[in-house]
């Protein structure tokens, strides 16, 4: 079978395992909720992660330009960047995809490796992992920026008033 | 290929999964950006809170007062005796779990201790251990435990990760209100000198100066004068409001945040324009200069003390009734507590709109009307000339504040006002609005900035629904009737849904309001060009 076909045939199974693996990084009660609740507004974390992964996987297998995967990656990492996770936990889910794909390919792994398809895919996954880290850092920096911006907003009129007081002697 | 023999789920577990310990055995770990600084002792002393001391939640030793355990247990006993609801809520939970996944902090963080049922259990376990026979005998088997420093730290961490929003209570078949359990938990921490700086500071300021920031009368006046200058440059109309005027018909009280914090300042401009246009006989007060009440986040007694100034000022000025600005928790306090605490306010009259003659029977007892009700009534009676096209650059959705929706049932009036002053309005999904609204994630004094990560977690369910209407309908403005929302949703949108602004409803009213004698407007209240007027001065 054409390796590409096999992978796309396996796609639902891969997605399922990948999704479950990521959700298992949460405490048991939480992971049960994240898997079970299907309403996207009642369970925005589970929904966003699932939708994002679906898109990432599809794009990876279809060979879509990595930049176009960035928004889905961003949606997931933006959430994980503010949860009780270390940086490697927050972005590590991308790398776990490699193991899952090899597992799903099983005995076909060698064939795919030989065709160059698997190494190519894994290289793209590695590139996504690096992108993930950039996104994670941007999110964390954003947290600091929000703090600074908020302080400015909260005292806007008082600052304006203080500036006026300072400017008076110059006029 | 032996290294791939483990199942991926197992691999994931080995590397990442959290330890599987029971919640009672999982000690709390304080994560940076998740908690607020401690209150300054001098602020606590100002209002005679007990056991004020220097400490930091990051330190191992919290320098707790001697006998702190007894203080808390005695406090708990007193509170159980004082509030039947507290006693009931401690006893009747069947742990059905209906509330478990309804809290925005749980949904956003995935931390099981943010499930309302577990949050309550933090306190309930100590209640069982000390106040029930089964708990005293069976201990852990009956879900009971001792009060230890580690339990106290857990309380501190998680009772300050609850915004007392009451969403969970909507889903509880027994009507258990975890918000009230959090209130009790916080009141207990206050007894041993543990309070947030972001709460303690505003409380002390409010007690001494009348408002959260401690603005003195001349500062309040000059803040409002800034608005008047801007209004004049936008409309050509000079407005001259009065302050502390005896004999005015109406006293206007609003959260002080709108006097100095953007974007609330534009809402305050909207009030000024509306009242001027109506020729309303009203006055601002530099004494009752705070509608908000951070005392509500400390203890019942403190909230009552801070609240008392509204009636005191109404009496001093001899007004007929009180009109209140857009705020959330201010209205929970007014609607549910003020009358019992500091009423009856029978020196005033049942509020009656001088413009439409409508009598606000719903405020018969408190004598205080929400501005959204007041304005909706004006519009209903065709008393305002409005040009909604001035808001045509905005695609608006409405965030129900927890306190106005679940605390006072104010659901239709703000929507009616928005739809009258804006052409483009889109609701967020049904399970995220009205009485099921998601909290902004930063209420009850959690709107400090050092806990920004916590706020982003808690704000995600709300932001996610905004994102949906943003992507689907191009919504770019999140309207609300709460000063804390205006401040905190701005940060939340910035992180989760860039491109969506935040506005008070009366900012939108101010934009649309056609005032007698105004010049042709080219700018909105933010001094930005109106749609179609981009080229003009
Ligand atoms: S829904 Fe009510 S009874 Fe059920 S667990 Fe929650 S608080 Fe307890
Ligand atoms: S009151 Fe609100 S914040 Fe507190 S536990 Fe219930 S849902 Fe969560």
XYZ file of C-alpha atoms and ligand atoms in Angstrom:
724
model
C 0.000 0.000 0.000
C 1.178 3.515 -0.738
C 2.645 4.736 2.564
C 0.732 7.980 2.308
C -2.568 6.158 1.994
C -1.789 3.979 4.944
C -1.085 7.013 7.097
C -4.261 8.771 6.079
C -6.189 5.600 6.695
C -4.690 5.468 10.171
C -5.352 9.126 10.776
C -8.449 8.757 13.002
C -6.691 6.177 15.153
C -3.577 8.342 15.437
C -5.638 11.389 16.339
C -7.517 9.457 18.948
C -4.384 8.151 20.634
C -2.653 11.481 20.415
C -5.627 13.310 21.928
C -5.921 10.798 24.751
C -2.200 10.952 25.437
C -2.349 14.723 25.801
C -5.435 14.645 27.974
C -3.752 12.126 30.217
C -1.285 14.829 31.174
C -4.141 16.230 33.270
C -5.294 14.758 36.586
C -7.671 11.817 36.136
C -10.914 13.672 36.993
C -10.028 16.485 34.661
C -9.020 14.249 31.816
C -12.332 12.352 32.075
C -14.211 15.641 31.794
C -12.070 16.931 28.929
C -12.676 13.730 26.951
C -16.363 13.338 27.704
C -17.929 16.790 27.469
C -18.501 17.497 23.785
C -20.069 20.960 23.980
C -17.445 23.408 22.786
C -18.506 26.149 25.205
C -18.865 23.911 28.247
C -15.485 22.356 27.519
C -13.415 24.904 25.620
C -10.083 23.315 26.564
C -10.977 19.832 25.328
C -12.638 21.228 22.240
C -9.811 23.576 21.296
C -7.178 20.902 21.802
C -9.109 18.346 19.768
C -9.887 20.700 16.939
C -6.320 21.996 16.871
C -4.832 18.501 16.806
C -7.156 17.402 14.061
C -6.059 20.299 11.942
C -2.372 19.891 12.738
C -2.425 16.200 11.889
C -4.295 16.716 8.658
C -1.946 19.490 7.607
C 1.136 17.461 8.534
C 0.016 14.475 6.511
C -0.997 16.570 3.550
C 2.314 18.378 3.547
C 0.735 21.804 4.135
C 3.077 24.713 4.702
C 4.043 24.722 8.393
C 3.226 28.395 8.782
C -0.397 27.577 8.079
C -0.421 25.181 11.000
C 0.717 27.937 13.368
C -2.771 29.231 14.323
C -3.916 25.786 15.470
C -0.712 25.308 17.380
C -1.170 28.729 18.928
C -4.708 27.922 20.073
C -3.494 24.876 21.971
C -0.316 26.330 23.419
C -2.010 29.553 24.499
C -4.116 27.402 26.826
C -1.322 25.167 28.051
C 0.952 28.161 28.660
C -1.302 29.262 31.518
C -1.958 25.886 33.085
C -0.082 23.961 35.789
C 2.482 22.632 33.338
C 6.208 23.024 32.917
C 7.357 24.474 29.570
C 8.356 21.026 28.309
C 4.993 19.589 29.339
C 3.159 22.455 27.678
C 4.779 21.922 24.282
C 5.920 18.281 24.544
C 2.671 16.953 23.138
C 3.913 17.680 19.646
C 6.835 15.292 20.036
C 4.661 12.538 21.428
C 3.068 12.374 18.001
C 6.198 10.723 16.626
C 5.896 7.753 18.954
C 2.217 7.412 18.282
C 2.673 7.384 14.533
C 5.368 4.714 14.742
C 3.165 2.682 17.038
C 0.242 2.890 14.675
C 2.342 1.998 11.662
C 3.607 -1.038 13.557
C 5.248 -3.478 11.208
C 4.970 -1.002 8.339
C 7.360 1.371 10.069
C 10.401 0.011 8.261
C 8.743 0.378 4.883
C 7.810 3.976 5.605
C 11.269 4.760 6.877
C 12.808 3.345 3.750
C 10.520 5.347 1.490
C 11.787 8.486 3.253
C 8.263 9.411 4.138
C 8.507 8.802 7.867
C 11.803 10.644 8.349
C 10.325 13.550 6.379
C 7.243 13.618 8.532
C 9.292 13.407 11.696
C 11.431 16.287 10.576
C 8.294 18.355 10.131
C 7.118 17.360 13.588
C 10.468 18.483 14.998
C 10.073 21.800 13.213
C 6.610 22.170 14.751
C 8.067 21.451 18.170
C 10.485 24.332 17.713
C 7.656 26.582 16.578
C 5.710 25.503 19.639
C 8.456 26.670 21.882
C 8.462 30.089 20.238
C 4.708 30.345 20.685
C 4.998 29.295 24.302
C 7.570 32.000 25.000
C 5.390 34.607 23.263
C 2.451 33.621 25.461
C 4.494 33.880 28.635
C 5.894 37.235 27.569
C 2.361 38.345 26.867
C 1.443 37.673 30.502
C 4.064 40.218 31.581
C 2.939 42.655 28.932
C -0.680 42.358 30.114
C 0.424 43.282 33.612
C 2.250 46.373 32.427
C -0.547 47.465 30.100
C -3.163 46.990 32.746
C -1.338 49.176 35.220
C -1.276 51.918 32.609
C -4.941 51.543 31.763
C -6.056 51.458 35.370
C -4.476 54.752 36.210
C -4.811 56.445 32.867
C -6.561 59.597 34.046
C -4.329 59.931 37.062
C -1.236 59.655 34.902
C -2.685 62.179 32.515
C -3.299 64.484 35.422
C 0.193 63.947 36.826
C 1.737 64.660 33.438
C -0.158 67.891 33.219
C 1.101 68.909 36.598
C 4.651 68.154 35.469
C 4.240 69.998 32.205
C 2.892 73.202 33.666
C 6.254 74.836 34.471
C 7.351 74.396 30.848
C 4.377 76.222 29.404
C 12.434 -1.623 18.176
C 12.037 -2.371 21.855
C 11.948 1.265 22.757
C 8.625 1.642 20.988
C 7.011 -1.301 22.715
C 5.255 0.745 25.382
C 1.828 2.047 24.490
C 1.943 5.740 23.673
C -0.598 6.490 26.392
C 1.706 4.811 28.850
C 4.684 6.710 27.556
C 2.792 9.926 27.897
C 1.875 8.964 31.423
C 5.404 8.084 32.414
C 6.658 11.410 31.326
C 3.907 13.843 32.029
C 0.994 12.545 34.044
C 0.465 14.092 37.444
C 0.868 11.942 40.541
C -2.216 9.946 41.417
C -2.643 10.879 45.037
C -5.914 11.583 46.759
C -6.764 15.231 46.953
C -6.333 15.399 50.703
C -2.816 14.065 50.349
C -1.821 16.394 47.525
C -0.312 19.442 49.181
C -0.792 22.770 47.514
C 2.041 24.154 45.475
C 2.108 27.913 45.039
C 2.768 28.733 41.441
C 4.045 32.166 40.446
C 1.429 34.445 38.781
C -1.345 32.449 40.443
C -1.793 34.282 43.710
C -1.888 37.813 45.039
C 0.392 39.689 47.400
C -0.502 39.878 51.072
C -2.221 42.939 52.516
C -0.133 45.557 54.281
C -0.564 45.467 58.058
C -1.275 49.192 58.164
C -4.264 48.755 55.847
C -5.713 46.030 58.020
C -5.116 48.099 61.138
C -6.953 51.054 59.597
C -10.171 49.068 59.675
C -9.346 47.136 62.850
C -8.928 43.771 61.201
C -7.281 41.461 63.748
C -3.817 39.924 63.684
C -2.321 42.211 61.055
C 1.242 41.123 60.357
C 3.947 41.133 57.700
C 4.050 37.865 55.794
C 4.287 36.447 52.299
C 2.566 33.431 50.821
C 5.877 32.524 49.187
C 7.509 32.026 52.591
C 7.431 28.722 54.402
C 6.542 30.475 57.659
C 3.455 32.644 57.471
C 4.090 34.063 60.950
C 0.641 32.989 62.041
C -0.638 34.303 65.345
C -0.406 31.987 68.346
C -3.488 29.807 68.690
C -4.495 30.486 65.125
C -6.200 27.082 64.935
C -8.476 27.954 67.849
C -9.227 31.344 66.334
C -10.367 29.717 63.122
C -12.344 26.921 64.740
C -14.065 29.350 67.070
C -14.713 31.610 64.066
C -16.195 28.712 62.177
C -18.434 27.884 65.102
C -19.633 31.474 65.245
C -20.312 31.615 61.516
C -22.198 28.299 61.621
C -24.378 29.712 64.372
C -24.905 33.001 62.589
C -25.713 31.751 59.086
C -28.128 28.873 58.676
C -27.168 28.673 55.016
C -23.546 27.935 55.959
C -24.579 25.136 58.303
C -26.887 23.717 55.621
C -24.272 23.916 52.881
C -21.837 22.073 55.131
C -24.342 19.271 55.741
C -26.448 18.650 52.669
C -24.053 18.220 49.752
C -24.501 14.716 48.346
C -21.428 15.038 46.147
C -23.459 14.391 43.029
C -20.925 16.321 40.951
C -23.453 18.413 39.022
C -21.488 21.544 39.914
C -18.059 20.013 39.314
C -17.481 21.085 35.734
C -19.372 24.393 35.858
C -16.658 26.598 37.336
C -14.658 28.734 34.930
C -11.541 28.149 37.016
C -11.884 24.394 36.742
C -12.759 24.537 33.060
C -9.804 26.787 32.289
C -7.214 25.307 34.628
C -8.126 21.638 34.758
C -7.170 21.713 38.452
C -9.618 19.411 40.287
C -9.456 21.566 43.416
C -11.232 24.207 41.367
C -14.294 21.982 41.068
C -16.832 23.747 43.264
C -17.629 20.535 45.149
C -13.965 20.046 45.970
C -13.434 23.712 46.803
C -16.226 23.389 49.364
C -14.786 20.112 50.590
C -11.585 21.935 51.595
C -13.608 23.610 54.316
C -16.183 20.886 54.820
C -13.502 18.342 55.707
C -12.390 20.532 58.601
C -16.017 21.119 59.567
C -16.603 17.376 59.695
C -13.488 16.772 61.717
C -14.421 19.300 64.359
C -18.174 19.698 64.373
C -19.711 16.333 63.458
C -19.762 13.137 65.455
C -19.091 10.900 62.464
C -16.119 13.031 61.490
C -14.712 13.029 65.012
C -14.910 9.248 65.245
C -14.333 7.998 61.712
C -11.912 10.761 60.724
C -10.723 10.235 57.143
C -13.319 7.564 56.455
C -15.970 10.213 56.942
C -14.041 12.718 54.843
C -12.799 14.593 57.884
C -9.408 16.103 58.575
C -7.462 18.241 60.997
C -6.834 21.903 60.521
C -3.108 22.150 59.805
C -0.826 24.754 58.262
C -0.937 22.842 55.014
C -4.755 22.832 55.025
C -4.721 26.560 55.725
C -2.384 27.154 52.776
C -4.729 25.183 50.583
C -7.632 27.359 51.737
C -5.680 30.471 50.991
C -4.762 29.301 47.515
C -8.208 28.060 46.485
C -10.588 30.448 48.227
C -8.738 33.135 46.376
C -9.252 31.214 43.132
C -13.012 31.531 43.392
C -14.657 34.713 42.217
C -17.870 34.022 44.149
C -19.606 34.113 40.776
C -22.326 31.593 41.754
C -22.409 29.850 38.405
C -22.031 26.506 40.147
C -25.080 27.176 42.315
C -27.279 27.435 39.209
C -26.614 23.757 38.530
C -26.799 22.374 42.094
C -30.050 20.465 42.677
C -29.915 21.531 46.334
C -29.134 25.164 45.646
C -25.819 24.989 47.468
C -23.991 28.212 46.834
C -20.268 27.576 46.863
C -19.733 31.325 46.630
C -21.047 31.591 50.169
C -18.698 28.862 51.296
C -15.825 30.822 49.773
C -17.052 33.905 51.610
C -16.882 31.980 54.864
C -13.441 30.644 53.982
C -12.192 34.132 53.271
C -13.751 35.533 56.411
C -11.871 32.854 58.371
C -8.517 33.710 56.792
C -9.182 37.342 57.646
C -9.514 36.450 61.307
C -5.843 35.505 61.468
C -4.569 38.460 59.471
C -4.431 36.827 56.033
C -5.863 39.040 53.355
C -5.002 40.146 49.826
C -3.242 43.458 49.316
C -5.486 44.182 46.392
C -8.483 43.899 48.723
C -7.003 45.295 51.932
C -5.732 48.472 50.255
C -9.030 49.459 48.612
C -10.948 48.616 51.797
C -8.755 50.887 53.910
C -8.901 53.650 51.301
C -12.632 53.343 51.010
C -13.020 53.548 54.755
C -10.812 56.615 55.077
C -11.506 58.498 51.834
C -14.709 57.036 50.444
C -13.299 55.221 47.415
C -10.907 52.430 46.513
C -8.021 54.503 45.292
C -8.286 57.029 48.107
C -9.069 59.901 45.722
C -9.733 63.115 47.574
C -12.605 65.439 46.634
C -10.515 67.762 44.454
C -9.048 64.794 42.556
C -12.482 63.383 41.877
C -13.620 66.742 40.649
C -10.642 67.262 38.410
C -10.986 63.750 36.942
C -14.528 64.595 35.962
C -13.376 67.952 34.577
C -11.110 66.076 32.194
C -14.151 64.257 30.883
C -16.028 67.528 30.503
C -13.231 68.950 28.361
C -13.310 65.890 26.126
C -17.106 66.026 25.888
C -16.920 69.672 24.916
C -14.420 68.998 22.184
C -16.571 66.146 20.834
C -19.996 67.802 21.057
C -19.311 71.497 21.562
C -21.443 71.318 24.695
C -20.201 72.503 28.049
C -21.539 70.455 30.917
C -21.499 71.651 34.513
C -22.330 68.862 36.928
C -22.677 69.504 40.648
C -20.949 67.873 43.583
C -22.279 67.253 47.090
C -25.295 69.449 46.350
C -27.932 69.445 49.034
C -31.498 69.307 47.851
C -30.780 67.535 44.563
C -33.516 65.095 43.621
C -31.134 62.240 42.843
C -27.762 61.125 44.195
C -25.612 59.367 41.610
C -23.212 56.686 42.880
C -20.908 54.743 40.617
C -17.748 52.638 40.946
C -14.766 54.965 41.225
C -12.870 52.865 38.698
C -14.774 54.649 35.961
C -13.277 57.942 37.058
C -9.693 56.995 36.332
C -9.416 53.655 34.506
C -9.811 53.146 30.783
C -12.103 52.137 29.187
C -14.476 52.848 32.095
C -13.789 56.567 31.770
C -15.772 56.622 28.519
C -18.727 55.113 30.341
C -18.516 57.927 32.883
C -18.551 60.401 29.994
C -21.711 58.690 28.749
C -23.414 59.247 32.127
C -22.484 62.919 32.163
C -23.848 63.450 28.658
C -27.075 61.590 29.337
C -27.838 63.429 32.586
C -27.071 66.767 30.989
C -29.321 66.053 28.052
C -32.169 65.090 30.379
C -31.613 68.134 32.567
C -31.612 65.730 35.504
C -31.645 67.273 38.975
C -28.816 65.123 40.349
C -25.528 65.388 42.166
C -22.238 63.502 42.384
C -20.821 62.909 45.842
C -17.162 63.054 46.761
C -17.982 61.235 49.998
C -20.127 58.354 48.713
C -17.647 58.264 45.854
C -17.515 54.507 45.496
C -20.281 52.201 44.382
C -18.022 49.163 44.641
C -17.469 47.460 47.962
C -14.305 45.418 48.424
C -15.351 44.940 52.033
C -17.737 42.361 50.567
C -14.667 40.223 49.820
C -13.488 40.260 53.421
C -16.315 39.957 55.908
C -19.990 40.676 56.202
C -19.319 43.282 58.873
C -16.773 45.174 56.785
C -19.046 45.199 53.746
C -21.811 46.637 55.879
C -19.578 49.372 57.268
C -18.428 50.477 53.834
C -21.914 50.299 52.399
C -23.399 52.542 55.061
C -22.029 55.708 53.461
C -24.485 55.550 50.569
C -27.561 56.001 52.749
C -25.716 58.371 55.073
C -24.880 60.645 52.151
C -28.378 60.369 50.685
C -29.740 61.480 54.032
C -27.235 64.315 54.445
C -27.991 65.683 50.993
C -31.727 65.121 51.348
C -32.154 63.422 47.977
C -35.332 61.569 47.004
C -33.620 58.485 45.638
C -30.318 57.059 44.443
C -29.287 56.203 40.907
C -26.412 53.742 40.572
C -23.908 53.361 37.757
C -22.767 50.274 35.898
C -21.147 47.866 38.322
C -21.328 44.193 39.186
C -20.661 43.374 42.836
C -21.956 46.808 43.862
C -25.371 45.635 42.692
C -25.196 42.299 44.412
C -24.569 44.212 47.633
C -27.319 46.747 46.979
C -29.887 44.255 45.801
C -29.302 41.522 48.345
C -27.740 43.084 51.430
C -28.011 46.869 51.717
C -31.574 47.006 52.905
C -31.016 44.454 55.688
C -27.704 45.975 56.743
C -28.379 49.663 56.652
C -32.056 50.098 55.816
C -34.829 50.903 55.959
C -34.106 54.010 53.938
C -37.552 55.434 54.568
C -36.244 58.994 54.592
C -36.288 58.654 50.772
C -39.121 58.116 48.293
C -39.822 55.201 45.996
C -37.701 56.042 42.948
C -39.652 57.673 40.165
C -38.170 58.754 36.878
C -38.683 62.532 36.615
C -38.647 62.172 32.832
C -41.106 59.344 32.209
C -42.971 59.158 35.499
C -42.171 55.456 35.779
C -42.141 54.285 39.377
C -39.429 51.705 40.038
C -41.358 49.438 42.345
C -38.590 46.872 42.214
C -36.475 49.396 44.143
C -39.250 50.291 46.555
C -37.247 49.153 49.507
C -33.634 49.982 48.599
C -34.506 53.300 46.859
C -31.724 52.631 44.414
C -32.127 52.126 40.658
C -29.644 50.605 38.223
C -28.814 52.959 35.387
C -29.571 50.277 32.779
C -33.162 50.147 34.082
C -33.350 53.917 34.104
C -32.065 54.302 30.537
C -34.090 51.399 29.150
C -37.207 53.115 30.512
C -36.213 56.394 28.840
C -35.749 54.680 25.496
C -38.974 52.719 25.846
C -40.792 56.035 26.329
C -39.037 57.619 23.384
C -37.338 60.241 25.493
C -33.942 60.016 23.855
C -32.911 61.003 20.342
C -30.476 58.390 19.188
C -28.332 57.850 16.136
C -27.162 54.230 16.265
C -25.158 54.748 13.057
C -22.489 56.409 15.141
C -21.796 52.933 16.546
C -21.840 51.320 13.114
C -18.142 50.538 13.270
C -18.918 48.265 16.200
C -20.194 44.723 16.159
C -21.273 44.256 19.714
C -21.877 41.347 22.037
C -22.934 41.546 25.681
C -21.250 39.941 28.661
C -23.649 39.426 31.571
C -21.802 40.165 34.774
C -22.232 37.399 37.321
C -23.605 39.766 39.912
C -26.124 41.629 37.805
C -27.413 38.461 36.132
C -27.355 35.875 38.899
C -27.464 38.386 41.747
C -30.298 40.629 40.581
C -31.792 39.241 37.382
C -30.831 42.224 35.244
C -30.902 40.495 31.863
C -33.105 42.360 29.397
C -32.495 46.032 30.151
C -28.853 46.249 29.075
C -29.646 44.277 25.914
C -32.554 46.563 25.105
C -30.355 49.623 25.551
C -27.549 48.195 23.415
C -29.917 47.206 20.614
C -31.362 50.707 20.640
C -28.005 52.427 20.299
C -26.146 49.953 18.068
C -27.130 48.446 14.741
C -25.057 45.283 15.063
C -25.627 43.072 18.063
C -24.825 39.365 18.365
C -25.438 37.097 21.348
C -22.856 34.636 22.539
C -23.978 30.981 22.811
C -26.849 30.247 25.140
C -24.901 28.283 27.765
C -22.477 31.182 28.296
C -24.876 34.088 28.860
C -27.692 35.291 31.119
C -27.903 33.246 34.328
C -25.382 30.781 32.921
C -22.892 33.515 32.138
C -19.200 32.820 32.563
C -17.324 35.067 34.951
C -14.673 37.439 33.597
C -12.298 35.414 35.771
C -11.107 38.316 37.909
C -13.948 39.324 40.229
C -14.043 39.493 44.051
C -10.783 41.350 44.360
C -8.830 38.928 42.176
C -8.237 41.694 39.628
C -4.694 42.304 40.824
C -2.094 41.958 38.131
C 0.413 39.713 39.903
C -2.038 36.803 39.476
C -2.398 37.283 35.722
C -1.967 33.615 34.890
C -4.831 32.690 37.192
C -6.977 35.365 35.602
C -6.255 34.093 32.106
C -7.212 30.541 33.133
C -10.440 31.696 34.709
C -11.180 34.058 31.853
C -10.856 31.442 29.138
C -14.432 30.064 29.043
C -15.810 33.605 28.639
C -13.153 34.534 26.098
C -13.774 31.330 24.157
C -17.419 32.317 23.633
C -16.348 35.813 22.577
C -13.893 34.268 20.138
C -16.746 32.301 18.610
C -18.846 35.386 17.818
C -15.705 37.255 16.794
C -14.886 34.608 14.197
C -18.466 33.993 13.130
C -19.908 37.533 13.056
C -16.877 39.789 13.249
C -17.760 40.966 16.756
C -15.223 43.588 17.819
C -16.739 45.063 20.972
C -17.578 43.337 24.230
C -20.133 45.448 26.084
C -20.867 45.012 29.765
C -22.298 46.789 32.809
C -19.477 46.290 35.299
C -16.416 48.352 36.144
C -14.322 45.299 37.014
C -15.295 43.713 33.701
C -14.200 46.808 31.860
C -10.813 46.649 33.511
C -10.218 42.920 33.425
C -11.834 41.789 30.187
C -9.509 44.165 28.380
C -6.553 42.027 29.486
C -8.441 38.820 28.769
C -9.315 39.923 25.228
C -5.737 41.020 24.676
C -4.543 37.486 25.471
C -7.342 35.326 24.071
C -9.139 37.314 21.358
C -7.029 40.235 20.121
C -9.098 42.654 18.080
C -12.034 42.774 20.486
C -12.405 45.914 22.596
C -14.343 46.406 25.813
C -16.963 49.075 26.517
C -19.552 49.998 29.097
C -23.116 50.222 27.811
C -23.326 53.952 28.544
C -20.301 54.648 26.421
C -22.344 53.318 23.511
C -25.304 55.405 24.670
C -23.089 58.515 24.798
C -21.962 57.905 21.235
C -25.478 57.521 19.874
C -27.115 60.261 21.933
C -28.131 63.297 19.860
C -27.806 66.261 22.194
C -29.609 69.558 21.838
C -27.281 72.135 20.314
C -24.434 69.749 19.640
C -22.067 70.367 16.758
C -21.718 67.780 14.045
C -19.821 64.995 15.691
C -16.741 63.591 14.012
C -15.326 61.682 16.962
C -16.577 59.041 19.331
C -16.052 59.241 23.089
C -12.569 57.783 22.682
C -11.711 60.746 20.448
C -11.436 58.378 17.509
C -13.073 59.237 14.170
C -16.699 58.214 13.746
C -17.521 55.915 10.828
C -17.490 57.957 7.624
C -15.742 60.887 9.336
C -12.237 59.499 9.136
C -10.854 62.422 7.155
C -12.341 65.246 9.232
C -10.739 67.108 12.075
S -24.186 20.066 42.760
Fe -24.678 20.567 44.898
S -25.045 18.605 45.912
Fe -24.024 18.153 43.954
S -21.822 18.107 44.483
Fe -22.253 20.195 43.854
S -22.717 21.292 45.761
Fe -22.877 19.088 46.214
S -18.766 30.524 42.771
Fe -17.954 30.635 40.689
S -15.717 30.706 40.993
Fe -16.623 29.959 42.915
S -16.620 27.742 42.756
Fe -18.641 28.433 41.997
S -18.358 28.620 39.780
Fe -16.305 28.546 40.687
